[in-house]
């Protein structure tokens, strides 16, 4: 019996989950800063660990595949991509490089190899791959593709061969090939169409690489696409916005720069899927809600779980690597919220909050 207890203790101490630490980073566009936190894996509590001053309008963030670097796009002039090393037991950020870019990027990510930063520009109508060397984003552009109006996001599939770009201005999701050298080219005719004036915004891939889900900003709908072996997309079905009727939201429109339209309209923001692919969540800014869906394991079809009030005007979300916690930032909220994801039914329960800067918009997590 004593030997069994000793072996059990050794196994527990060797378990990575007991030693893993999760850092959370929130970019604050108005403050020009990044708020840093540590996430408690047992309770979901967020402990602030400091603030990194950037000085410009810092918005989208991305993490290198090896979890050693954080990248951020500055959307005030001069536009740039900053590379930080993630250091120490508190996840401190050490700036290592700043690369000038020729567009304002509302979305950045990396390819699966960590060799390229992939970026979409809403204002310049372009998607680009930028070379990463020794973990740092450089000024070397390896691929550039002119999109239709208002490219809003770009995601890479799990094979690292296909890119999918949400093109808000012409209601398309682009299907593109990523070459080993970072070149970008069309797959087939280069796109699939969504509903007119729906405004494709953010997408996620299912963990098994079979389906792409896209959230439309003005329609607030989620559309499911089947990925073909060559990377082309086949549109399957769409689900209507879950909160539009409850909050009497009119169909969305492209918003003026000063957001002066007084009509309460659909204004969907972000889309995230759990690491196991069982649950999917979307945020809607006008109602300040997050809606959750259960994903059918075979067909990928969605079933609405429910909708919950969250931070005011939620812009960004993140799900930690364990799939237990959803983090939500609000552009008009002084705090970032932490929500427990029920493992059985996907419902959300608010478990904590922590102060952030002003104009909070992007959230990423790093577990290592």
mmCIF file of C-alpha atoms in Angstrom:
data_model
loop_
_atom_site.group_PDB
_atom_site.id
_atom_site.type_symbol
_atom_site.label_atom_id
_atom_site.label_comp_id
_atom_site.label_asym_id
_atom_site.label_seq_id
_atom_site.Cartn_x
_atom_site.Cartn_y
_atom_site.Cartn_z
ATOM 1 C CA UNK A 1 0.000 0.000 0.000
ATOM 2 C CA UNK A 2 2.824 2.409 0.880
ATOM 3 C CA UNK A 3 4.501 1.665 -2.452
ATOM 4 C CA UNK A 4 1.258 2.381 -4.333
ATOM 5 C CA UNK A 5 0.852 5.715 -2.536
ATOM 6 C CA UNK A 6 4.437 6.645 -3.334
ATOM 7 C CA UNK A 7 3.995 5.791 -7.013
ATOM 8 C CA UNK A 8 0.745 7.767 -7.141
ATOM 9 C CA UNK A 9 2.459 10.789 -5.608
ATOM 10 C CA UNK A 10 5.307 10.559 -8.128
ATOM 11 C CA UNK A 11 2.827 10.405 -11.014
ATOM 12 C CA UNK A 12 0.908 13.390 -9.703
ATOM 13 C CA UNK A 13 4.049 15.447 -9.234
ATOM 14 C CA UNK A 14 5.151 14.552 -12.757
ATOM 15 C CA UNK A 15 1.826 15.571 -14.272
ATOM 16 C CA UNK A 16 2.317 18.628 -16.537
ATOM 17 C CA UNK A 17 -1.094 20.033 -15.577
ATOM 18 C CA UNK A 18 0.052 20.522 -11.985
ATOM 19 C CA UNK A 19 3.040 22.582 -13.028
ATOM 20 C CA UNK A 20 1.609 24.357 -16.062
ATOM 21 C CA UNK A 21 1.080 28.106 -15.764
ATOM 22 C CA UNK A 22 -1.369 30.085 -17.879
ATOM 23 C CA UNK A 23 -0.675 33.730 -18.688
ATOM 24 C CA UNK A 24 -3.356 36.035 -20.090
ATOM 25 C CA UNK A 25 -2.645 39.147 -22.164
ATOM 26 C CA UNK A 26 -5.201 41.860 -22.991
ATOM 27 C CA UNK A 27 -4.417 44.704 -25.378
ATOM 28 C CA UNK A 28 -5.874 48.113 -24.531
ATOM 29 C CA UNK A 29 -6.191 50.228 -27.670
ATOM 30 C CA UNK A 30 -6.991 53.541 -25.983
ATOM 31 C CA UNK A 31 -4.461 53.129 -23.182
ATOM 32 C CA UNK A 32 -1.778 51.935 -25.585
ATOM 33 C CA UNK A 33 -0.872 49.084 -23.259
ATOM 34 C CA UNK A 34 -1.056 45.353 -22.613
ATOM 35 C CA UNK A 35 -2.478 44.127 -19.301
ATOM 36 C CA UNK A 36 -0.857 40.947 -17.993
ATOM 37 C CA UNK A 37 -2.440 38.316 -15.728
ATOM 38 C CA UNK A 38 -1.985 34.812 -14.388
ATOM 39 C CA UNK A 39 -5.006 32.501 -14.626
ATOM 40 C CA UNK A 40 -5.680 30.160 -11.713
ATOM 41 C CA UNK A 41 -6.314 26.757 -13.303
ATOM 42 C CA UNK A 42 -8.510 25.604 -10.412
ATOM 43 C CA UNK A 43 -10.753 28.637 -9.827
ATOM 44 C CA UNK A 44 -10.496 30.722 -13.003
ATOM 45 C CA UNK A 45 -9.391 33.750 -10.983
ATOM 46 C CA UNK A 46 -7.243 36.349 -12.759
ATOM 47 C CA UNK A 47 -4.294 37.824 -10.867
ATOM 48 C CA UNK A 48 -2.803 40.997 -12.425
ATOM 49 C CA UNK A 49 0.966 40.736 -12.887
ATOM 50 C CA UNK A 50 1.697 44.086 -14.530
ATOM 51 C CA UNK A 51 1.201 46.380 -17.502
ATOM 52 C CA UNK A 52 3.369 46.700 -20.596
ATOM 53 C CA UNK A 53 3.283 50.174 -22.156
ATOM 54 C CA UNK A 54 3.303 50.200 -25.953
ATOM 55 C CA UNK A 55 2.606 53.837 -26.717
ATOM 56 C CA UNK A 56 0.450 53.286 -29.791
ATOM 57 C CA UNK A 57 -2.972 51.852 -30.606
ATOM 58 C CA UNK A 58 -2.138 48.249 -29.828
ATOM 59 C CA UNK A 59 -4.886 45.860 -30.892
ATOM 60 C CA UNK A 60 -4.563 42.304 -32.302
ATOM 61 C CA UNK A 61 -2.223 39.920 -30.530
ATOM 62 C CA UNK A 62 -0.806 36.533 -31.515
ATOM 63 C CA UNK A 63 1.381 33.931 -29.831
ATOM 64 C CA UNK A 64 4.186 31.933 -31.436
ATOM 65 C CA UNK A 65 3.561 28.161 -31.703
ATOM 66 C CA UNK A 66 6.352 27.464 -29.186
ATOM 67 C CA UNK A 67 4.721 29.887 -26.680
ATOM 68 C CA UNK A 68 7.944 31.881 -26.275
ATOM 69 C CA UNK A 69 6.910 35.060 -28.133
ATOM 70 C CA UNK A 70 3.976 37.461 -28.197
ATOM 71 C CA UNK A 71 3.257 39.600 -31.262
ATOM 72 C CA UNK A 72 1.138 42.750 -31.402
ATOM 73 C CA UNK A 73 -0.043 45.012 -34.222
ATOM 74 C CA UNK A 74 0.057 48.767 -33.626
ATOM 75 C CA UNK A 75 -2.741 50.370 -35.669
ATOM 76 C CA UNK A 76 -1.788 54.009 -35.121
ATOM 77 C CA UNK A 77 0.844 55.464 -37.432
ATOM 78 C CA UNK A 78 3.577 54.489 -37.898
ATOM 79 C CA UNK A 79 2.076 51.004 -38.286
ATOM 80 C CA UNK A 80 4.224 48.226 -36.887
ATOM 81 C CA UNK A 81 4.368 44.673 -35.567
ATOM 82 C CA UNK A 82 6.111 44.347 -32.191
ATOM 83 C CA UNK A 83 7.730 41.115 -30.968
ATOM 84 C CA UNK A 84 8.105 40.413 -27.240
ATOM 85 C CA UNK A 85 9.763 37.511 -25.457
ATOM 86 C CA UNK A 86 7.580 35.953 -22.757
ATOM 87 C CA UNK A 87 9.835 35.820 -19.727
ATOM 88 C CA UNK A 88 9.946 34.635 -16.132
ATOM 89 C CA UNK A 89 7.436 33.047 -13.814
ATOM 90 C CA UNK A 90 4.974 35.936 -14.256
ATOM 91 C CA UNK A 91 4.983 36.022 -18.064
ATOM 92 C CA UNK A 92 6.689 39.412 -18.264
ATOM 93 C CA UNK A 93 7.157 40.882 -21.741
ATOM 94 C CA UNK A 94 10.542 41.959 -23.080
ATOM 95 C CA UNK A 95 10.408 43.857 -26.358
ATOM 96 C CA UNK A 96 12.790 42.310 -28.870
ATOM 97 C CA UNK A 97 11.888 43.876 -32.219
ATOM 98 C CA UNK A 98 9.573 46.306 -33.997
ATOM 99 C CA UNK A 99 8.980 45.804 -37.719
ATOM 100 C CA UNK A 100 7.442 48.535 -39.860
ATOM 101 C CA UNK A 101 4.470 47.445 -41.987
ATOM 102 C CA UNK A 102 2.601 49.205 -44.782
ATOM 103 C CA UNK A 103 -0.955 48.556 -43.581
ATOM 104 C CA UNK A 104 -3.107 48.738 -40.452
ATOM 105 C CA UNK A 105 -3.862 45.167 -39.374
ATOM 106 C CA UNK A 106 -6.990 44.315 -37.321
ATOM 107 C CA UNK A 107 -5.983 40.627 -37.275
ATOM 108 C CA UNK A 108 -2.696 38.768 -36.971
ATOM 109 C CA UNK A 109 -1.811 35.116 -36.405
ATOM 110 C CA UNK A 110 1.058 32.775 -37.260
ATOM 111 C CA UNK A 111 1.291 29.753 -39.491
ATOM 112 C CA UNK A 112 1.686 26.399 -37.738
ATOM 113 C CA UNK A 113 5.460 26.349 -38.219
ATOM 114 C CA UNK A 114 6.003 29.771 -36.682
ATOM 115 C CA UNK A 115 7.896 30.933 -39.792
ATOM 116 C CA UNK A 116 5.305 33.455 -40.977
ATOM 117 C CA UNK A 117 3.085 36.086 -39.422
ATOM 118 C CA UNK A 118 -0.239 36.181 -41.283
ATOM 119 C CA UNK A 119 -2.119 39.472 -41.277
ATOM 120 C CA UNK A 120 -5.342 40.880 -42.722
ATOM 121 C CA UNK A 121 -5.948 44.588 -43.356
ATOM 122 C CA UNK A 122 -9.481 46.011 -43.266
ATOM 123 C CA UNK A 123 -8.405 49.403 -44.636
ATOM 124 C CA UNK A 124 -5.900 48.283 -47.273
ATOM 125 C CA UNK A 125 -7.840 45.219 -48.517
ATOM 126 C CA UNK A 126 -4.887 42.865 -48.312
ATOM 127 C CA UNK A 127 -3.682 39.688 -46.634
ATOM 128 C CA UNK A 128 0.061 39.211 -46.166
ATOM 129 C CA UNK A 129 2.606 36.740 -44.834
ATOM 130 C CA UNK A 130 5.582 38.310 -43.098
ATOM 131 C CA UNK A 131 8.760 36.399 -42.336
ATOM 132 C CA UNK A 132 9.562 35.424 -38.717
ATOM 133 C CA UNK A 133 13.237 34.783 -37.953
ATOM 134 C CA UNK A 134 14.522 33.511 -34.581
ATOM 135 C CA UNK A 135 11.044 34.145 -33.195
ATOM 136 C CA UNK A 136 10.973 37.813 -34.275
ATOM 137 C CA UNK A 137 8.743 39.331 -36.939
ATOM 138 C CA UNK A 138 10.833 40.969 -39.654
ATOM 139 C CA UNK A 139 10.056 43.489 -42.390
ATOM 140 C CA UNK A 140 10.374 40.789 -45.067
ATOM 141 C CA UNK A 141 7.053 40.174 -46.829
ATOM 142 C CA UNK A 142 6.953 36.669 -48.335
ATOM 143 C CA UNK A 143 3.424 36.729 -49.711
ATOM 144 C CA UNK A 144 0.812 39.363 -50.442
ATOM 145 C CA UNK A 145 -2.692 38.934 -51.849
ATOM 146 C CA UNK A 146 -5.082 41.722 -52.778
ATOM 147 C CA UNK A 147 -8.507 40.901 -51.383
ATOM 148 C CA UNK A 148 -11.897 42.447 -51.897
ATOM 149 C CA UNK A 149 -12.959 45.300 -49.603
ATOM 150 C CA UNK A 150 -12.333 44.980 -45.880
ATOM 151 C CA UNK A 151 -10.379 41.803 -45.165
ATOM 152 C CA UNK A 152 -11.088 41.256 -41.471
ATOM 153 C CA UNK A 153 -9.343 38.044 -40.407
ATOM 154 C CA UNK A 154 -7.168 35.184 -41.639
ATOM 155 C CA UNK A 155 -6.935 31.669 -40.187
ATOM 156 C CA UNK A 156 -4.742 28.768 -41.259
ATOM 157 C CA UNK A 157 -5.942 25.172 -41.363
ATOM 158 C CA UNK A 158 -4.228 22.416 -39.385
ATOM 159 C CA UNK A 159 -2.291 21.146 -42.393
ATOM 160 C CA UNK A 160 -0.696 24.597 -42.718
ATOM 161 C CA UNK A 161 -1.541 24.677 -46.429
ATOM 162 C CA UNK A 162 -4.789 26.662 -46.560
ATOM 163 C CA UNK A 163 -5.748 30.184 -45.492
ATOM 164 C CA UNK A 164 -9.292 31.448 -45.003
ATOM 165 C CA UNK A 165 -9.914 35.194 -45.063
ATOM 166 C CA UNK A 166 -13.185 36.782 -43.951
ATOM 167 C CA UNK A 167 -13.907 39.546 -46.473
ATOM 168 C CA UNK A 168 -16.509 41.775 -44.830
ATOM 169 C CA UNK A 169 -17.059 44.234 -47.669
ATOM 170 C CA UNK A 170 -18.062 41.748 -50.378
ATOM 171 C CA UNK A 171 -19.626 39.020 -48.219
ATOM 172 C CA UNK A 172 -17.075 36.369 -49.090
ATOM 173 C CA UNK A 173 -14.772 33.952 -47.322
ATOM 174 C CA UNK A 174 -11.593 33.648 -49.373
ATOM 175 C CA UNK A 175 -9.948 30.238 -49.839
ATOM 176 C CA UNK A 176 -6.212 30.610 -50.394
ATOM 177 C CA UNK A 177 -3.145 28.394 -50.488
ATOM 178 C CA UNK A 178 -0.082 29.074 -48.334
ATOM 179 C CA UNK A 179 3.160 27.975 -49.957
ATOM 180 C CA UNK A 180 6.183 26.655 -48.094
ATOM 181 C CA UNK A 181 7.920 29.904 -49.056
ATOM 182 C CA UNK A 182 5.065 32.030 -47.658
ATOM 183 C CA UNK A 183 3.524 32.744 -51.071
ATOM 184 C CA UNK A 184 -0.264 33.180 -51.179
ATOM 185 C CA UNK A 185 -2.398 32.014 -54.117
ATOM 186 C CA UNK A 186 -6.022 31.153 -54.867
ATOM 187 C CA UNK A 187 -7.638 27.766 -54.345
ATOM 188 C CA UNK A 188 -10.154 27.170 -57.135
ATOM 189 C CA UNK A 189 -12.069 30.368 -57.831
ATOM 190 C CA UNK A 190 -10.657 31.827 -54.627
ATOM 191 C CA UNK A 191 -13.784 32.293 -52.501
ATOM 192 C CA UNK A 192 -17.210 31.181 -51.326
ATOM 193 C CA UNK A 193 -20.082 33.631 -50.901
ATOM 194 C CA UNK A 194 -22.176 34.288 -47.807
ATOM 195 C CA UNK A 195 -25.484 36.118 -47.516
ATOM 196 C CA UNK A 196 -25.614 39.620 -49.018
ATOM 197 C CA UNK A 197 -24.702 42.382 -46.543
ATOM 198 C CA UNK A 198 -23.927 39.831 -43.827
ATOM 199 C CA UNK A 199 -20.300 40.975 -43.399
ATOM 200 C CA UNK A 200 -18.020 37.941 -42.744
ATOM 201 C CA UNK A 201 -15.748 38.881 -39.827
ATOM 202 C CA UNK A 202 -14.021 36.151 -37.772
ATOM 203 C CA UNK A 203 -13.558 32.410 -38.404
ATOM 204 C CA UNK A 204 -12.428 29.312 -36.517
ATOM 205 C CA UNK A 205 -11.368 25.854 -37.716
ATOM 206 C CA UNK A 206 -12.759 22.762 -36.009
ATOM 207 C CA UNK A 207 -9.936 20.900 -34.234
ATOM 208 C CA UNK A 208 -10.371 17.923 -36.591
ATOM 209 C CA UNK A 209 -9.881 20.258 -39.599
ATOM 210 C CA UNK A 210 -13.178 19.218 -41.225
ATOM 211 C CA UNK A 211 -15.160 22.432 -40.806
ATOM 212 C CA UNK A 212 -14.688 26.196 -40.880
ATOM 213 C CA UNK A 213 -17.154 28.353 -38.968
ATOM 214 C CA UNK A 214 -17.501 32.036 -39.853
ATOM 215 C CA UNK A 215 -19.214 34.760 -37.850
ATOM 216 C CA UNK A 216 -20.787 37.624 -39.784
ATOM 217 C CA UNK A 217 -20.625 41.076 -38.214
ATOM 218 C CA UNK A 218 -23.824 42.622 -39.591
ATOM 219 C CA UNK A 219 -25.935 39.478 -39.862
ATOM 220 C CA UNK A 220 -24.679 38.006 -36.609
ATOM 221 C CA UNK A 221 -25.011 34.574 -38.209
ATOM 222 C CA UNK A 222 -22.615 31.645 -37.916
ATOM 223 C CA UNK A 223 -22.037 29.784 -41.183
ATOM 224 C CA UNK A 224 -20.553 26.295 -41.385
ATOM 225 C CA UNK A 225 -18.322 25.281 -44.300
ATOM 226 C CA UNK A 226 -16.924 21.840 -45.074
ATOM 227 C CA UNK A 227 -13.236 21.818 -45.980
ATOM 228 C CA UNK A 228 -12.369 19.736 -49.045
ATOM 229 C CA UNK A 229 -9.035 17.844 -49.415
ATOM 230 C CA UNK A 230 -7.655 20.604 -51.661
ATOM 231 C CA UNK A 231 -8.656 23.306 -49.173
ATOM 232 C CA UNK A 232 -11.732 24.511 -51.055
ATOM 233 C CA UNK A 233 -14.847 25.256 -48.975
ATOM 234 C CA UNK A 234 -18.385 23.947 -49.360
ATOM 235 C CA UNK A 235 -21.101 25.962 -47.647
ATOM 236 C CA UNK A 236 -23.344 23.774 -45.471
ATOM 237 C CA UNK A 237 -25.702 25.793 -43.273
ATOM 238 C CA UNK A 238 -26.105 28.947 -41.193
ATOM 239 C CA UNK A 239 -27.547 29.745 -37.786
ATOM 240 C CA UNK A 240 -29.269 33.090 -37.061
ATOM 241 C CA UNK A 241 -28.111 35.537 -34.428
ATOM 242 C CA UNK A 242 -29.171 34.230 -31.030
ATOM 243 C CA UNK A 243 -29.986 37.564 -29.353
ATOM 244 C CA UNK A 244 -31.294 39.834 -32.140
ATOM 245 C CA UNK A 245 -34.987 39.251 -31.404
ATOM 246 C CA UNK A 246 -34.590 39.446 -27.610
ATOM 247 C CA UNK A 247 -32.788 42.799 -27.774
ATOM 248 C CA UNK A 248 -34.751 44.081 -30.802
ATOM 249 C CA UNK A 249 -31.615 44.518 -32.893
ATOM 250 C CA UNK A 250 -31.953 45.633 -36.500
ATOM 251 C CA UNK A 251 -29.733 44.161 -39.198
ATOM 252 C CA UNK A 252 -26.243 45.586 -38.916
ATOM 253 C CA UNK A 253 -24.525 48.030 -41.238
ATOM 254 C CA UNK A 254 -20.935 49.046 -41.784
ATOM 255 C CA UNK A 255 -20.438 51.566 -39.018
ATOM 256 C CA UNK A 256 -19.270 55.137 -39.545
ATOM 257 C CA UNK A 257 -15.931 56.035 -38.013
ATOM 258 C CA UNK A 258 -17.646 57.946 -35.195
ATOM 259 C CA UNK A 259 -20.189 55.146 -34.516
ATOM 260 C CA UNK A 260 -22.952 57.765 -34.774
ATOM 261 C CA UNK A 261 -25.803 55.466 -35.894
ATOM 262 C CA UNK A 262 -28.324 55.556 -32.991
ATOM 263 C CA UNK A 263 -30.267 52.470 -34.125
ATOM 264 C CA UNK A 264 -29.560 49.354 -32.017
ATOM 265 C CA UNK A 265 -28.124 46.964 -34.608
ATOM 266 C CA UNK A 266 -26.479 43.567 -34.722
ATOM 267 C CA UNK A 267 -22.747 44.072 -34.176
ATOM 268 C CA UNK A 268 -21.138 40.675 -33.770
ATOM 269 C CA UNK A 269 -17.465 40.580 -32.788
ATOM 270 C CA UNK A 270 -15.576 37.384 -31.993
ATOM 271 C CA UNK A 271 -15.834 33.607 -32.361
ATOM 272 C CA UNK A 272 -14.002 30.891 -30.397
ATOM 273 C CA UNK A 273 -14.152 27.076 -30.206
ATOM 274 C CA UNK A 274 -12.983 24.877 -27.323
ATOM 275 C CA UNK A 275 -9.841 22.770 -27.876
ATOM 276 C CA UNK A 276 -11.906 19.577 -27.934
ATOM 277 C CA UNK A 277 -14.319 21.073 -30.493
ATOM 278 C CA UNK A 278 -17.422 20.443 -28.370
ATOM 279 C CA UNK A 279 -18.510 24.045 -27.753
ATOM 280 C CA UNK A 280 -18.422 27.287 -29.741
ATOM 281 C CA UNK A 281 -18.968 30.842 -28.474
ATOM 282 C CA UNK A 282 -19.684 34.171 -30.186
ATOM 283 C CA UNK A 283 -19.814 37.723 -28.809
ATOM 284 C CA UNK A 284 -22.270 40.474 -29.775
ATOM 285 C CA UNK A 285 -21.379 44.052 -28.900
ATOM 286 C CA UNK A 286 -24.692 45.949 -28.949
ATOM 287 C CA UNK A 287 -26.315 43.595 -26.424
ATOM 288 C CA UNK A 288 -23.014 42.920 -24.596
ATOM 289 C CA UNK A 289 -23.618 39.174 -24.659
ATOM 290 C CA UNK A 290 -21.874 35.896 -25.440
ATOM 291 C CA UNK A 291 -23.880 33.053 -26.964
ATOM 292 C CA UNK A 292 -22.806 29.424 -26.719
ATOM 293 C CA UNK A 293 -23.440 26.448 -29.023
ATOM 294 C CA UNK A 294 -22.968 22.710 -28.739
ATOM 295 C CA UNK A 295 -21.159 21.198 -31.760
ATOM 296 C CA UNK A 296 -22.353 17.824 -33.046
ATOM 297 C CA UNK A 297 -19.382 15.451 -33.165
ATOM 298 C CA UNK A 298 -20.367 13.904 -36.486
ATOM 299 C CA UNK A 299 -22.047 16.597 -38.580
ATOM 300 C CA UNK A 300 -20.530 19.685 -36.965
ATOM 301 C CA UNK A 301 -24.028 21.186 -36.698
ATOM 302 C CA UNK A 302 -24.680 23.731 -33.934
ATOM 303 C CA UNK A 303 -27.316 23.710 -31.212
ATOM 304 C CA UNK A 304 -27.832 26.868 -29.165
ATOM 305 C CA UNK A 305 -27.019 26.430 -25.471
ATOM 306 C CA UNK A 306 -27.809 29.921 -24.237
ATOM 307 C CA UNK A 307 -26.713 33.558 -24.067
ATOM 308 C CA UNK A 308 -25.167 35.427 -21.147
ATOM 309 C CA UNK A 309 -24.466 39.097 -20.298
ATOM 310 C CA UNK A 310 -20.740 39.878 -20.275
ATOM 311 C CA UNK A 311 -18.418 42.899 -20.298
ATOM 312 C CA UNK A 312 -19.791 45.993 -22.011
ATOM 313 C CA UNK A 313 -19.237 45.984 -25.783
ATOM 314 C CA UNK A 314 -17.261 42.712 -25.853
ATOM 315 C CA UNK A 315 -14.574 42.838 -28.536
ATOM 316 C CA UNK A 316 -12.309 39.858 -27.889
ATOM 317 C CA UNK A 317 -12.430 36.433 -26.250
ATOM 318 C CA UNK A 318 -10.030 33.595 -25.533
ATOM 319 C CA UNK A 319 -10.381 30.026 -24.288
ATOM 320 C CA UNK A 320 -7.486 28.633 -22.281
ATOM 321 C CA UNK A 321 -5.667 25.461 -23.325
ATOM 322 C CA UNK A 322 -7.630 23.275 -20.906
ATOM 323 C CA UNK A 323 -10.949 24.409 -22.381
ATOM 324 C CA UNK A 324 -12.245 25.217 -18.884
ATOM 325 C CA UNK A 325 -12.165 29.018 -18.921
ATOM 326 C CA UNK A 326 -13.464 31.707 -21.287
ATOM 327 C CA UNK A 327 -11.917 35.189 -20.967
ATOM 328 C CA UNK A 328 -13.848 38.204 -22.280
ATOM 329 C CA UNK A 329 -12.741 41.813 -22.775
ATOM 330 C CA UNK A 330 -15.048 44.782 -23.325
ATOM 331 C CA UNK A 331 -14.151 47.976 -25.156
ATOM 332 C CA UNK A 332 -16.289 49.923 -22.673
ATOM 333 C CA UNK A 333 -15.520 47.826 -19.609
ATOM 334 C CA UNK A 334 -12.918 48.610 -16.926
ATOM 335 C CA UNK A 335 -12.436 44.875 -16.290
ATOM 336 C CA UNK A 336 -11.783 41.638 -18.151
ATOM 337 C CA UNK A 337 -14.082 38.792 -17.089
ATOM 338 C CA UNK A 338 -13.406 35.111 -16.470
ATOM 339 C CA UNK A 339 -16.117 32.504 -17.106
ATOM 340 C CA UNK A 340 -16.212 28.813 -16.245
ATOM 341 C CA UNK A 341 -17.237 26.534 -19.120
ATOM 342 C CA UNK A 342 -19.429 23.696 -17.838
ATOM 343 C CA UNK A 343 -17.841 20.510 -19.160
ATOM 344 C CA UNK A 344 -21.192 18.724 -19.494
ATOM 345 C CA UNK A 345 -23.429 21.274 -21.187
ATOM 346 C CA UNK A 346 -21.216 24.247 -22.167
ATOM 347 C CA UNK A 347 -23.061 26.801 -20.049
ATOM 348 C CA UNK A 348 -21.073 29.756 -18.725
ATOM 349 C CA UNK A 349 -20.737 30.994 -15.145
ATOM 350 C CA UNK A 350 -18.876 34.183 -14.275
ATOM 351 C CA UNK A 351 -16.154 33.403 -11.737
ATOM 352 C CA UNK A 352 -13.876 36.436 -11.677
ATOM 353 C CA UNK A 353 -12.681 39.730 -13.058
ATOM 354 C CA UNK A 354 -9.612 41.917 -13.041
ATOM 355 C CA UNK A 355 -8.980 45.551 -13.928
ATOM 356 C CA UNK A 356 -7.702 46.349 -17.422
ATOM 357 C CA UNK A 357 -6.882 49.455 -19.450
ATOM 358 C CA UNK A 358 -9.283 51.475 -21.584
ATOM 359 C CA UNK A 359 -10.414 50.244 -24.972
ATOM 360 C CA UNK A 360 -9.682 46.603 -24.108
ATOM 361 C CA UNK A 361 -10.131 44.502 -27.206
ATOM 362 C CA UNK A 362 -7.852 41.479 -27.770
ATOM 363 C CA UNK A 363 -7.285 38.530 -25.424
ATOM 364 C CA UNK A 364 -4.772 35.684 -25.765
ATOM 365 C CA UNK A 365 -3.618 32.969 -23.372
ATOM 366 C CA UNK A 366 -0.291 31.165 -23.069
ATOM 367 C CA UNK A 367 -0.029 27.887 -21.144
ATOM 368 C CA UNK A 368 3.397 26.381 -20.585
#
